[in-house]
GROMACS .gro file of C-alpha atoms in nm:
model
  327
    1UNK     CA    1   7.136  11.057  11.689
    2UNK     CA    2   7.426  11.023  11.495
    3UNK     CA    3   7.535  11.270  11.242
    4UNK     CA    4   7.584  11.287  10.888
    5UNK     CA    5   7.936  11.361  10.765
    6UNK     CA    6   8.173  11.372  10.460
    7UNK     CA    7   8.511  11.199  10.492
    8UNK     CA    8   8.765  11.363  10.285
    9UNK     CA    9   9.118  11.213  10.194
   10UNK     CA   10   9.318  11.415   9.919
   11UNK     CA   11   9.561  11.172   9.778
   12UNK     CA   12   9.805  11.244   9.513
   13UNK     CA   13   9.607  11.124   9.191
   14UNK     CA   14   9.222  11.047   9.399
   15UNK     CA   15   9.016  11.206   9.548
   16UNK     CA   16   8.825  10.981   9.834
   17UNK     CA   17   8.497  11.082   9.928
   18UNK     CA   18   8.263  10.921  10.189
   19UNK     CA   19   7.944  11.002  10.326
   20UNK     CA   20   7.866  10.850  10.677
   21UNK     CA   21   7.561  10.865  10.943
   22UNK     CA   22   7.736  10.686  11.230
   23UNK     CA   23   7.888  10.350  11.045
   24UNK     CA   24   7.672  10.364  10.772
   25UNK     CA   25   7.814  10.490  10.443
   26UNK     CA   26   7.555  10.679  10.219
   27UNK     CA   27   7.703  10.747   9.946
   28UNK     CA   28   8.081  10.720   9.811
   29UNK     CA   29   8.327  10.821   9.583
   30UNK     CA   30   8.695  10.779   9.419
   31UNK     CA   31   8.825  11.021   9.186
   32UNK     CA   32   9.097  11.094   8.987
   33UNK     CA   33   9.291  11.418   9.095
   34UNK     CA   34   9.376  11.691   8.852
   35UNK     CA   35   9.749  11.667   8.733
   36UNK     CA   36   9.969  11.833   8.918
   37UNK     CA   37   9.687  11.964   9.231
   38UNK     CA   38   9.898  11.785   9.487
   39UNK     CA   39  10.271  11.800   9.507
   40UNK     CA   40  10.501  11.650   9.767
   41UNK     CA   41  10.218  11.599   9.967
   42UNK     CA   42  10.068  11.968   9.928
   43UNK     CA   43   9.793  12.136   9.794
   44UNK     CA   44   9.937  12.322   9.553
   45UNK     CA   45   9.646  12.545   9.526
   46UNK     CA   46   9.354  12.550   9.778
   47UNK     CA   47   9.117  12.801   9.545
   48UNK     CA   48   9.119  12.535   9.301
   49UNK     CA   49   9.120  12.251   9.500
   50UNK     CA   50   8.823  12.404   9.676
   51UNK     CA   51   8.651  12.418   9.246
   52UNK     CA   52   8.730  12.043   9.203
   53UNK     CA   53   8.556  11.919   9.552
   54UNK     CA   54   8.244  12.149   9.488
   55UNK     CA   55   8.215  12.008   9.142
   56UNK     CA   56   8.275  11.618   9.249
   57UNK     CA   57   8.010  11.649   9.513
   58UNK     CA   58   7.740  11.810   9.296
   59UNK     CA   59   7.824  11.569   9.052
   60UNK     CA   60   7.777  11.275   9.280
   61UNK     CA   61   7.494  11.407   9.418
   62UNK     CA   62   7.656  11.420   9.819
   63UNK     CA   63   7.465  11.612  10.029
   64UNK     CA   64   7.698  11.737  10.318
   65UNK     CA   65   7.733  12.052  10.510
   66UNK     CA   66   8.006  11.862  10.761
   67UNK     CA   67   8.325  11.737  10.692
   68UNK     CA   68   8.615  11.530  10.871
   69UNK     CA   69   8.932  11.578  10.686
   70UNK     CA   70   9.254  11.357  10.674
   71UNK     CA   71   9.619  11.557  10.714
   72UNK     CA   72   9.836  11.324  10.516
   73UNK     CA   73  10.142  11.560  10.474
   74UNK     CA   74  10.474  11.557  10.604
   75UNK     CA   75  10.390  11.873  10.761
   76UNK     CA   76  10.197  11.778  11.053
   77UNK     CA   77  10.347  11.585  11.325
   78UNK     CA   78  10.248  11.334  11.560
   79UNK     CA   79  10.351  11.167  11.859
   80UNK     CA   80  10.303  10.982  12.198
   81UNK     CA   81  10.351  11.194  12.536
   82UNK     CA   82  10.336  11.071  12.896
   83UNK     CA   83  10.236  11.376  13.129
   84UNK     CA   84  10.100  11.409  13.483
   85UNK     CA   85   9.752  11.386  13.500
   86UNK     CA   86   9.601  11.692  13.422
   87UNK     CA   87   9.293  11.884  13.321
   88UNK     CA   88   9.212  11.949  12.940
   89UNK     CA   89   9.333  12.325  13.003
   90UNK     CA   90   9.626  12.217  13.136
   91UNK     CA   91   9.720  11.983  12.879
   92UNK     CA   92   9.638  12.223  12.585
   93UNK     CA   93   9.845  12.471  12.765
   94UNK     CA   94  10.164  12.213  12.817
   95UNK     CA   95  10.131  12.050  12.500
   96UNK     CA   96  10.385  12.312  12.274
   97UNK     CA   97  10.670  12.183  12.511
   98UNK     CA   98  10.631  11.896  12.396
   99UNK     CA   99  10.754  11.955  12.017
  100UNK     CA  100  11.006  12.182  12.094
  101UNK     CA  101  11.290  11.930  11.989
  102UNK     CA  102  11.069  11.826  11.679
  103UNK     CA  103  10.974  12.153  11.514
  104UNK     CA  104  11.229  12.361  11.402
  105UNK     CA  105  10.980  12.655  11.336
  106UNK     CA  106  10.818  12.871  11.530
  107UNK     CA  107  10.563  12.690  11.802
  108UNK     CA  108  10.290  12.952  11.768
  109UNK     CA  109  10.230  12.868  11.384
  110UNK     CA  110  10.106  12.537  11.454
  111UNK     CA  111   9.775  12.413  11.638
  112UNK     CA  112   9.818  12.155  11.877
  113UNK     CA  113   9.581  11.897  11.987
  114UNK     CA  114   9.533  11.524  12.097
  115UNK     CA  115   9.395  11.244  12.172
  116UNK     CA  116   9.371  10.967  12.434
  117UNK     CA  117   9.552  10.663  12.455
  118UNK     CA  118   9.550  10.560  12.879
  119UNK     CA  119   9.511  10.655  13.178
  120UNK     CA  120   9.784  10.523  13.491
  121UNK     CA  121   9.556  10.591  13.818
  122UNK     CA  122   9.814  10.433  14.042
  123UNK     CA  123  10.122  10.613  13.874
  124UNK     CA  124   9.848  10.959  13.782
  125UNK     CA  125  10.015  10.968  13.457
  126UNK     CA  126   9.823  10.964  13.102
  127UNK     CA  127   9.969  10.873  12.789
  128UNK     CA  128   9.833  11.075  12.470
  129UNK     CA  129   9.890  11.134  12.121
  130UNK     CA  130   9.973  11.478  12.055
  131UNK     CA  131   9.972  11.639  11.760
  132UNK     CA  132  10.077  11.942  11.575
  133UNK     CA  133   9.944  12.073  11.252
  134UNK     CA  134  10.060  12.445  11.109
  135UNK     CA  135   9.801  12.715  11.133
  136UNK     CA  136   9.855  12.772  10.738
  137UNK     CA  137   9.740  12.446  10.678
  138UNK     CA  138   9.410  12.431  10.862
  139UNK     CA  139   9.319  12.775  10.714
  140UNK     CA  140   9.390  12.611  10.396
  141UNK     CA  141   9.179  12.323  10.444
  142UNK     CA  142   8.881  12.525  10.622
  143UNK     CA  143   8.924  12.770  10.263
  144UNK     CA  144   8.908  12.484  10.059
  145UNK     CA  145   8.587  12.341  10.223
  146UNK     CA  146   8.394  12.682  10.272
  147UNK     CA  147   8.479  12.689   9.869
  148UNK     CA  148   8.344  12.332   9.842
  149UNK     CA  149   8.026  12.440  10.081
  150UNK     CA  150   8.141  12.235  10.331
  151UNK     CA  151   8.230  12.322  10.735
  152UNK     CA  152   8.530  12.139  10.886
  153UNK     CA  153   8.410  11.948  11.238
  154UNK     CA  154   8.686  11.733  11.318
  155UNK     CA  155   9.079  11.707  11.156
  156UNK     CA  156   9.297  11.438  11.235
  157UNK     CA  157   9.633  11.289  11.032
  158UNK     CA  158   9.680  10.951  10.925
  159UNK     CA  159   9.776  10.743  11.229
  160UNK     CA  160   9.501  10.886  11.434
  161UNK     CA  161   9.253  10.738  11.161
  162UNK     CA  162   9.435  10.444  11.182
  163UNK     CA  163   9.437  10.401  11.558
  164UNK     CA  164   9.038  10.471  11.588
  165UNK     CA  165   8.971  10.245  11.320
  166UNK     CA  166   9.161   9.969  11.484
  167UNK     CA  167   9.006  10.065  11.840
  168UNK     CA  168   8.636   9.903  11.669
  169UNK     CA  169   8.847   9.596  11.631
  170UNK     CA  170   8.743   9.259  11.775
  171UNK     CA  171   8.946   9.179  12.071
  172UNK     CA  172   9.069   8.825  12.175
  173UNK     CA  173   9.065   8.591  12.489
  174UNK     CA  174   9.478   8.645  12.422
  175UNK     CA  175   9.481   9.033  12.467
  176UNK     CA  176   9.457   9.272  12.172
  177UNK     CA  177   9.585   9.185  11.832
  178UNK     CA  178   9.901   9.278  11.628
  179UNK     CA  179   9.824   9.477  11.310
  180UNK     CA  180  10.044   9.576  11.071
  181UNK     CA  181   9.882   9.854  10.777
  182UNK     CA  182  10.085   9.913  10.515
  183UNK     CA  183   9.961  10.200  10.280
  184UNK     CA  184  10.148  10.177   9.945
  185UNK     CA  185  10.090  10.547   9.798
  186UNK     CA  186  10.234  10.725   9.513
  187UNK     CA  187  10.499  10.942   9.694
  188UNK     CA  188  10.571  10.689   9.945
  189UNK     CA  189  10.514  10.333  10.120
  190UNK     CA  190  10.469  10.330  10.475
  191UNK     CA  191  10.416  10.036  10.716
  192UNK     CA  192  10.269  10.073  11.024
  193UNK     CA  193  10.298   9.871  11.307
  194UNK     CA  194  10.031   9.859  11.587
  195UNK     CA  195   9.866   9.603  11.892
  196UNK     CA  196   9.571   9.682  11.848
  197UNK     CA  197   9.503  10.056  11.848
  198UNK     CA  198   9.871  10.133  11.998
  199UNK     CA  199  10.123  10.259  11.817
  200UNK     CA  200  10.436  10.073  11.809
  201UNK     CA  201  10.589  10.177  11.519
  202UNK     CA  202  10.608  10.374  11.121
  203UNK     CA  203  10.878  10.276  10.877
  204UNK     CA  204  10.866  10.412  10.525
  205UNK     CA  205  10.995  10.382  10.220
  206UNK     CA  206  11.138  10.687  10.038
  207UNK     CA  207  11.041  10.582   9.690
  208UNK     CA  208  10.682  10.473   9.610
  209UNK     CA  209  10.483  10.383   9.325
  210UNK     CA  210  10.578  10.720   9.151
  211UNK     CA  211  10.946  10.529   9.112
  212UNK     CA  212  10.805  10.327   8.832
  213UNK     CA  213  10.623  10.613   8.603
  214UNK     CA  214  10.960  10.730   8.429
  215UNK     CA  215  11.056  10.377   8.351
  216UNK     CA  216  10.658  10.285   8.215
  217UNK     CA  217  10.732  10.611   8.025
  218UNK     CA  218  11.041  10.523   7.847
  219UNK     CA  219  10.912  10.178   7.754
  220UNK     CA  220  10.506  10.306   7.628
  221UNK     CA  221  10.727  10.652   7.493
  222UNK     CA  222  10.432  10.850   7.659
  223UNK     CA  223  10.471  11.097   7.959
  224UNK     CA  224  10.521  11.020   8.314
  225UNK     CA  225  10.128  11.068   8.384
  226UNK     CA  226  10.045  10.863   8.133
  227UNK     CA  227  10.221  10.610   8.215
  228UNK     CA  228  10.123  10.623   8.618
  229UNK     CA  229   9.755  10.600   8.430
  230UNK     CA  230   9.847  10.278   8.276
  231UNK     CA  231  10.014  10.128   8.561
  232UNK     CA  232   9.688  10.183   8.724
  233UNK     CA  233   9.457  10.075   8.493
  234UNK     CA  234   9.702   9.781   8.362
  235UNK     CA  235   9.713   9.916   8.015
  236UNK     CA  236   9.806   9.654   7.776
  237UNK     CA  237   9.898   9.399   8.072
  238UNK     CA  238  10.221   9.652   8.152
  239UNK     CA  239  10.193   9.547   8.524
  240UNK     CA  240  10.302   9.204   8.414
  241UNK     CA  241  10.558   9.308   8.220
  242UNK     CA  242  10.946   9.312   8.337
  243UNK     CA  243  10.948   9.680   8.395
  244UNK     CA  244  10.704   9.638   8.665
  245UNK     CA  245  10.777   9.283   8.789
  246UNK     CA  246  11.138   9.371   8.824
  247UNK     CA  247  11.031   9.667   9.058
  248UNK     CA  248  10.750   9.519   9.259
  249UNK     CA  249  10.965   9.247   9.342
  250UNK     CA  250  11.261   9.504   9.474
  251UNK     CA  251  10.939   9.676   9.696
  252UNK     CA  252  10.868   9.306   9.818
  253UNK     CA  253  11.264   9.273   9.929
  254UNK     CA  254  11.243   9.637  10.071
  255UNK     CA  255  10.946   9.581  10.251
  256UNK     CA  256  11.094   9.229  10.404
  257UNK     CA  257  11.402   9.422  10.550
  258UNK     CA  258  11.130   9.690  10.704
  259UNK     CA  259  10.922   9.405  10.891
  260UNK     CA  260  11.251   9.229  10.971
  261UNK     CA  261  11.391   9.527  11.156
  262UNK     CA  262  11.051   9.535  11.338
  263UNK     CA  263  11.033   9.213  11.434
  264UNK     CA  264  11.407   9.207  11.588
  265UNK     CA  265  11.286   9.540  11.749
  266UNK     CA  266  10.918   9.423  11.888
  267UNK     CA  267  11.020   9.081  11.961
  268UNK     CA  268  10.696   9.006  12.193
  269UNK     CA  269  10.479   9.115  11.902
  270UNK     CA  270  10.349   8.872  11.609
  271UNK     CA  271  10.343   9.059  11.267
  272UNK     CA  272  10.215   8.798  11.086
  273UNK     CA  273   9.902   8.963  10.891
  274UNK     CA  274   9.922   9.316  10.698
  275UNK     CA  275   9.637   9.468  10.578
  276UNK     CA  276   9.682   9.662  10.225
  277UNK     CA  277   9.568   9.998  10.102
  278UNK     CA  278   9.643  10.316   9.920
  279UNK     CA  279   9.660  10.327   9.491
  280UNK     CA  280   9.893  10.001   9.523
  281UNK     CA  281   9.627   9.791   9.707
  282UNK     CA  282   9.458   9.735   9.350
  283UNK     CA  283   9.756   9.596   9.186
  284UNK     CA  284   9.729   9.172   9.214
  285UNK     CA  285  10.117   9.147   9.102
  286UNK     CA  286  10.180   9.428   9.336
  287UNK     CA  287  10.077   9.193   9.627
  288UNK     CA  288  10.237   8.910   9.508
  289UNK     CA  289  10.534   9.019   9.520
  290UNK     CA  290  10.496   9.148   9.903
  291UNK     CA  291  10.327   8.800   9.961
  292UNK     CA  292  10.587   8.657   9.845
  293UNK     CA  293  10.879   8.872  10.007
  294UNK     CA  294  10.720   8.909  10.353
  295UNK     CA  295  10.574   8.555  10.393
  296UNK     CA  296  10.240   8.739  10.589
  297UNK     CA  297   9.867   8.676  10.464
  298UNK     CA  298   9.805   8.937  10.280
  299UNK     CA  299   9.447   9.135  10.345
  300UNK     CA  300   9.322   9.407  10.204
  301UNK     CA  301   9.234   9.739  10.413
  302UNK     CA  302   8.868   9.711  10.352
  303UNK     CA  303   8.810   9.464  10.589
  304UNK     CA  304   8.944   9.685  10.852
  305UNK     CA  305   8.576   9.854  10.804
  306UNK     CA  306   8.387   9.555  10.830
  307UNK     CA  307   8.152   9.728  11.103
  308UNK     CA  308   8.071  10.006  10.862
  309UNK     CA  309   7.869   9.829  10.643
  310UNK     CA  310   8.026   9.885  10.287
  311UNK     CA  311   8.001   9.480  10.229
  312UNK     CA  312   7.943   9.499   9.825
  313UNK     CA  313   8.120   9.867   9.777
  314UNK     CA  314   8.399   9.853   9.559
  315UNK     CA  315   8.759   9.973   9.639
  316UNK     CA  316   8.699   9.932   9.986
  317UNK     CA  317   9.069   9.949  10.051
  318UNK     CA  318   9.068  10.363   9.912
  319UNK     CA  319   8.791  10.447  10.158
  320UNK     CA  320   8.928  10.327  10.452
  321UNK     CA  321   9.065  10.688  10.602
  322UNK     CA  322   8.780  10.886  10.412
  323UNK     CA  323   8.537  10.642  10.610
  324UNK     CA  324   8.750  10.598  10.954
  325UNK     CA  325   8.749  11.032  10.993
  326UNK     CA  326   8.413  11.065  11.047
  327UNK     CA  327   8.421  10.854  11.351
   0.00000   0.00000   0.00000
C-alpha cells in the first residue's frame, strides 16, 4: 500500500509543498518565502523556518506526519563512484574515501549515502551515486520538521530527484532518451544534462534571476525585493521592458555557449529538447529568449510528471522536485 508523504523543496522566495500517496498528488502548494529566510542557499534560521512550514500546512489544510525533503545547497555533494562489488556494509563503510579529494572538511561531519545506478556482473563492479550531506544540515532539517510536526523518511539533493524522476520515463525502440533540465532559480541557473536517468553532465551559471532585481530597482525606484516581486508577477508589463529583455536575451547567449560546450563534449548525445523549471519557468519572454538562443523545443518541467497525475494543477513546473522526493 503505498504511503502518504509531503514533498518539501525550500527555494529562495517559495516554498513547494506536495502531498503524494504513491503518484497521486493530494493536495499542493506554492508559497512565497519570508524575506531574507534563505540566503546563499541556507536556512538562515531553522526555528523559524520550522514556524513558517507549521503555519503553511495548517493553513492548507495538509495532513502529513512524513516528509521527503530536497538538499538544494551548495553544501552537499554528489557524485558517481565505480567500486568492486560489495555488500551494503561494505559500501557504507568505503564510501568516505571516496570524497576525500572533494571535501576539504572534516569526513566525520558529513553523512554519506547513495544510490544505484548499475551493476557490471562480468567486470563485478557497480557504479553508484554517492553522496555527502553535513551532519549540521540534516539535524537542521529533522529540527525544522519536528517544529513543523513532521518526521523526515527519506533526503535526497537535486540530481537524485532528477535522476528518479527521469527513471519513470518512457523508453524508446532507439535506447534511452537525451534530457536536458535546466532549472533557472534565483541564485543560480543550472543545466543538466542526462540519457535518460544517467548523469552526464551540470553546468551553471553564476548569476541568476537575482542579477536583474537591482536593475528593476533602479528603474521602479523601489527595493531589490520589490522589484524581484514585480519581475515575477510582471508588474506593469516590466518583463517586456528593455531592462529585462536586454538581460534575458544575455541568459539566452549564456545558456547557448553552456549547451555548445556540451554538445562538443557529448558528441554521441542529441540535446535537442530542455525541459524548464524553477521561478524562471513562468516567465514567457524568459523562454523566448532561450528558445531563441539555444534553437531546442522548449518544454516545461511539468510534463516530466506526467505519470503523477497533476494534469489540470497549476505551476506544474515548481512541483516537480517537491513531487519527484516522495518517490
Amino acid at each position: 500500500m503505498a504511503q502518504t508523504i509531503l514533498g518539501i523543496d525550500v527555494g529562495h522566495n517559495r516554498l513547494k509543498l506536495a502531498l503524494m500517496n504513491g503518484k497521486k498528488v493530494k493536495k499542493y502548494a506554492v508559497l512565497d518565502m519570508p524575506e531574507k529566510l534563505v540566503s546563499e542557499g541556507r536556512i538562515v534560521s531553522p526555528e523559524t523556518m520550522g514556524e513558517y512550514l507549521r503555519t503553511a500546512i495548517k493553513e492548507k489544510g495538509i495532513h502529513a506526519n512524513k516528509a521527503a525533503y530536497v538538499f538544494s545547497g551548495e553544501r552537499v555533494y554528489i557524485r558517481p563512484v565505480t567500486m568492486p562489488m560489495m555488500n551494503e556494509e561494505q559500501l557504507l563503510y568505503n564510501l568516505p574515501y571516496e570524497f576525500r579529494d572533494y571535501i576539504t572538511e572534516e569526513l566525520k561531519d558529513f553523512v554519506f549515502d547513495y544510490g544505484m545506478i548499475s551493476v557490471n556482473q562480468e567486470e563485478r563492479t557497480m557504479e553508484v551515486m554517492a553522496a555527502a550531506i553535513p551532519k549540521v544540515l540534516l539535524d537542521d532539517t529533522r529540527s525544522i520538521l519536528r517544529k513543523a510536526g513532521l518526521k523526515l523518511v527519506k533526503a535526497a539533493p537535486v540530481l537524485s530527484v532528477y535522476q528518479n524522476i527521469l527513471k519513470d520515463q518512457p523508453v524508446g525502440v532507439e535506447g534511452p532518451r537525451d534530457y536536458c533540465i535546466l532549472d533557472l532559480g534565483f541564485q543560480s541557473i543550472r543545466m543538466y544534462a542526462f540519457k535518460g536517468d544517467k548523469h552526464l553532465a551540470t553546468n551553471e551559471l553564476e548569476s541568476g534571476l537575482h542579477s536583474l532585481d537591482d536593475s528593476l530597482a533602479e528603474a521602479f525606484n523601489v527595493d531589490p525585493h520589490i522589484a524581484h516581486t514585480y519581475l515575477l508577477n510582471n508588474y506593469d508589463d516590466c518583463q517586456n521592458k528593455e531592462v529585462c529583455t536586454s538581460a534575458f536575451t544575455n541568459i539566452g547567449v549564456e545558456l547557448m555557449r553552456t549547451m555548445n560546450f556540451l554538445r562538443y563534449s557529448m558528441q554521441d548525445s542529441s540535446l535537442n529538447d530542455v525541459w524548464v523549471c524553477g521561478g524562471g519557468a513562468n516567465i514567457p519572454t524568459l523562454l523566448d529568449a532561450i528558445e531563441e538562443n539555444l534553437d531546442m523545443k522548449i518544454h516545461h518541467g511539468g510534463e516530466l510528471l506526467s505519470g503523477y497525475g497533476i494534469s489540470g494543477i497549476e505551476d506544474t513546473d515548481s512541483l516537480l522536485l517537491a513531487a519527484g522526493i516522495t518517490q
